[in-house]
Coordinates of C-alpha atoms in Angstrom, one line a residue:
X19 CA -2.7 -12.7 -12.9
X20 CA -6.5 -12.3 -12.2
X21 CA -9.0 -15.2 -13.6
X22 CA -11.9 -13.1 -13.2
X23 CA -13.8 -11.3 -16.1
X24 CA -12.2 -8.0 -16.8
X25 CA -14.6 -5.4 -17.4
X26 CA -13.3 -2.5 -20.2
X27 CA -14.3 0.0 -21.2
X28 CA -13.0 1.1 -24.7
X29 CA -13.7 4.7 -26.0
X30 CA -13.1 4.8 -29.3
X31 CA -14.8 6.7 -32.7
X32 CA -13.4 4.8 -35.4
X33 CA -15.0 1.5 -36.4
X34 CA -12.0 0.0 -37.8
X35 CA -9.4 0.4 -34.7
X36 CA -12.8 -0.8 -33.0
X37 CA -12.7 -3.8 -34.9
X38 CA -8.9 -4.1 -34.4
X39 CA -9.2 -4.1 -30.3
X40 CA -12.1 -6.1 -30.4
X41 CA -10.6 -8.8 -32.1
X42 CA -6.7 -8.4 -30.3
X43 CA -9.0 -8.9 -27.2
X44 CA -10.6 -12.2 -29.0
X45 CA -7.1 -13.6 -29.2
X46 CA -6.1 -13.2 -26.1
X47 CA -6.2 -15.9 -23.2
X48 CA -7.9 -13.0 -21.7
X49 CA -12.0 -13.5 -19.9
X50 CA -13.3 -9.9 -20.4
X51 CA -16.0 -8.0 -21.5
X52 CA -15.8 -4.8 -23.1
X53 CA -18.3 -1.9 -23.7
X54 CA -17.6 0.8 -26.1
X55 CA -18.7 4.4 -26.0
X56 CA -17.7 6.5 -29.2
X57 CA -17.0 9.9 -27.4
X58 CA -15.6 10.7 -24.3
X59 CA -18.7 12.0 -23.1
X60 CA -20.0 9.1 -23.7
X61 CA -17.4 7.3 -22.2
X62 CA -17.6 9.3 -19.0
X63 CA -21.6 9.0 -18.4
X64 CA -20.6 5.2 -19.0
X65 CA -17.8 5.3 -16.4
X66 CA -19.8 6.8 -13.8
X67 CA -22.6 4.9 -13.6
X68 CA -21.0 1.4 -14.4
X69 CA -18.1 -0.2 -12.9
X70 CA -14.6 -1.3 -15.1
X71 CA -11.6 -2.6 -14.3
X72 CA -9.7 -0.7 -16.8
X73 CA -10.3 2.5 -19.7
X74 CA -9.1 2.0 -22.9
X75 CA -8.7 5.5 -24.4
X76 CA -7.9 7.1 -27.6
X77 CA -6.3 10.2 -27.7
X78 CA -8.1 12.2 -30.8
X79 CA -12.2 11.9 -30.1
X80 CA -14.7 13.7 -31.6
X81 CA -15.5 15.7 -28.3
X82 CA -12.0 15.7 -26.6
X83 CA -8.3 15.6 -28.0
X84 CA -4.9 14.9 -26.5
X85 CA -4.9 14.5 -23.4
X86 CA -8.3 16.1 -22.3
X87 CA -10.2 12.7 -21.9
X88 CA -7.6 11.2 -19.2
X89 CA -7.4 14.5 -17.0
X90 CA -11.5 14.2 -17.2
X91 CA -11.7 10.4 -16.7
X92 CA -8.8 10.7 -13.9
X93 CA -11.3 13.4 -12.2
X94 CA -14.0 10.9 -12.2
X95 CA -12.1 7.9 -11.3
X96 CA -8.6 8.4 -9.4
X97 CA -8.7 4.1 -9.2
X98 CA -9.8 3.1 -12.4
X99 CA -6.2 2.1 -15.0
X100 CA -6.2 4.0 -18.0
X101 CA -4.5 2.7 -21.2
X102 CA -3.9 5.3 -23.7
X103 CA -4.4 3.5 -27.4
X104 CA -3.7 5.8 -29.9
X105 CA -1.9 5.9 -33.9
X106 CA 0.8 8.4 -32.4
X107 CA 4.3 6.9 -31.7
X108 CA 5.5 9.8 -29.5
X109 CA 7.5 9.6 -26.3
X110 CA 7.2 13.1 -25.6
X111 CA 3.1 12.7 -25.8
X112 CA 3.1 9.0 -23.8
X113 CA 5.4 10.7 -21.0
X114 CA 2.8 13.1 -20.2
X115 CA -0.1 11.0 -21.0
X116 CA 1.7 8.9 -17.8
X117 CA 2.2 12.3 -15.7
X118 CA -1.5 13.2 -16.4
X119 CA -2.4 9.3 -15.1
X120 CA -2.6 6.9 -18.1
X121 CA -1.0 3.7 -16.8
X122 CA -0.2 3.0 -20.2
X123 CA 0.5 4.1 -23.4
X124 CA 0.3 1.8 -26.4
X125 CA 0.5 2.7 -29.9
X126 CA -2.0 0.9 -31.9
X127 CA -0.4 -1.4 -34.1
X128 CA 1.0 -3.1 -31.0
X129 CA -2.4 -4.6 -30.5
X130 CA -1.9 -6.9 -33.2
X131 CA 1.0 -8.3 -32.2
X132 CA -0.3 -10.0 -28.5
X133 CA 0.6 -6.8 -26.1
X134 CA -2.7 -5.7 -25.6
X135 CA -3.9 -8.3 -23.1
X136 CA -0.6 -8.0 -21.5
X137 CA -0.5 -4.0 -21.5
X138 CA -4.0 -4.5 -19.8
X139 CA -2.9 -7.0 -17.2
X140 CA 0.1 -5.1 -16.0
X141 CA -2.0 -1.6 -16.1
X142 CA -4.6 -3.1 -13.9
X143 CA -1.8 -4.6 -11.3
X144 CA -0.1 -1.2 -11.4
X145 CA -3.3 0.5 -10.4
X146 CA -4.1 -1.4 -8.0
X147 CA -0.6 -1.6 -6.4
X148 CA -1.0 2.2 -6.8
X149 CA -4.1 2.0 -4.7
X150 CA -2.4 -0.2 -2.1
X151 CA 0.1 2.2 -1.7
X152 CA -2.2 5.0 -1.2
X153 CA -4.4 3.3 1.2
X154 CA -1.0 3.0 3.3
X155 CA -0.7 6.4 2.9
X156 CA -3.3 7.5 4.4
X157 CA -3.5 5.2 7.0
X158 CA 0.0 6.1 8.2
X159 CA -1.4 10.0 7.9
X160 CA -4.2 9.1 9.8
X161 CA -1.3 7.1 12.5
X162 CA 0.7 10.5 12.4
X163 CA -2.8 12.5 13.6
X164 CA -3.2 10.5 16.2
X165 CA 0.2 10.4 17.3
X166 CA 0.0 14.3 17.4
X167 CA -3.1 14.4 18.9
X168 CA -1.7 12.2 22.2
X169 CA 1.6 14.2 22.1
X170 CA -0.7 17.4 22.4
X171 CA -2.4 16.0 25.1
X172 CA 0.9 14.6 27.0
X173 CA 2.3 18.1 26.8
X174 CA -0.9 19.2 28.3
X175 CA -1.0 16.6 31.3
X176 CA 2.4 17.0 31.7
X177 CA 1.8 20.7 32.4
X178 CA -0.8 20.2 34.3
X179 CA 1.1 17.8 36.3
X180 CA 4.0 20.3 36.8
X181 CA 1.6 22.8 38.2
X182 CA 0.0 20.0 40.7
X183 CA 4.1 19.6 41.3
X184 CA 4.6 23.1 42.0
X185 CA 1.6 23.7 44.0
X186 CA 2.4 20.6 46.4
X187 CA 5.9 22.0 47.0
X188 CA 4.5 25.3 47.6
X189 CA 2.2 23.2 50.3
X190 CA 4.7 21.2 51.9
X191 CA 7.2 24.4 52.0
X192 CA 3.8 26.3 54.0
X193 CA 3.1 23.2 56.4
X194 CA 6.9 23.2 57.1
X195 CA 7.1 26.8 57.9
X196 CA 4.1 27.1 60.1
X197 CA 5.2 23.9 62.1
X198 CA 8.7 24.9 62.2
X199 CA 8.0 28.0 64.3
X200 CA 6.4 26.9 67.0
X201 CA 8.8 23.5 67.4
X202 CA 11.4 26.1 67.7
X203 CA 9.4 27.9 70.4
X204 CA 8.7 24.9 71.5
X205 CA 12.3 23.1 71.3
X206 CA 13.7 26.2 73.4
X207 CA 11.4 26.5 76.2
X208 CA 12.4 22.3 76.8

């Protein structure tokens, strides 16, 4: 998919699941670079003054739990993917994690066995197929503007025009009157 270096940014307290990303990421064919922040305060001063290609979040922080760190990194970032990595198994939890706008959910134990760099890959293409889309969007909202704009304005030349209409058959109609009198003066004298 992409062969450039993929910046992450991996919030995480514990130094064991740490340890556990850091070396799921070692394995993989992936070329990245990760920075870790240990809160999601951290995390967040990190994010804004840095750029990643993707967030790799746990749910249950020392300064944030549940779903609390996505909503606040979403607000920062509406572009950046989000990968939920968390010890909770729960599709209830990683449906609204996705509704909230994690890209990805992924239970932590799966990052031993070789999804990780894959669950990254495919949350960064998502995201920006995401983007994509709403860069169409608004360009086709910016389209339908315009297009309302110039249909304002043809209504409005069109009046006008019906007005110059009216007024130039009001014109002729006077010029025919006042000539037709006198002709008919004229036509019965000869």
């Amino acid at each position: 998919m992409r062969n450039t270096e993929i910046k992450m940014l991996l919030i995480e307290d514990e130094q064991g699941d740490h340890r556990i990303v850091q070396h799921a990421i070692a394995q993989s064919a992936m070329n990245s670079k990760m920075t870790r922040a240990r809160t999601l305060n951290e995390g967040i001063t990190r994010l804004a003054s840095e750029t990643f290609d993707v967030v790799l979040s746990d749910l249950s922080l020392p300064d944030a739990c549940g779903l609390e760190g996505v909503k606040k990194i979403r607000k920062l970032n509406a572009t950046v993917p989000i990968v939920i990595l968390t010890t909770l198994d729960d599709p209830k939890l990683e449906a609204e994690a996705l509704d909230a706008g994690a890209q990805d959910y992924l239970p932590k134990h799966f990052t031993l066995h070789g999804v990780l760099d894959r669950t990254i890959q495919h949350a960064i293409q998502r995201q920006e197929n995401t983007t994509k889309v709403l860069k169409l969007m608004q360009q086709l909202q910016i389209g339908e503007r315009k297009l309302r704009r110039q249909k304002t304005l043809l209504k409005k030349k069109n009046r006008d025009l019906e007005q110059l209409y009216q007024t130039a058959q009001r014109f002729v109609d006077n010029v025919s009157h006042e000539f037709r009198t006198p002709l008919t003066v004229i036509k019965h004298y000869v």
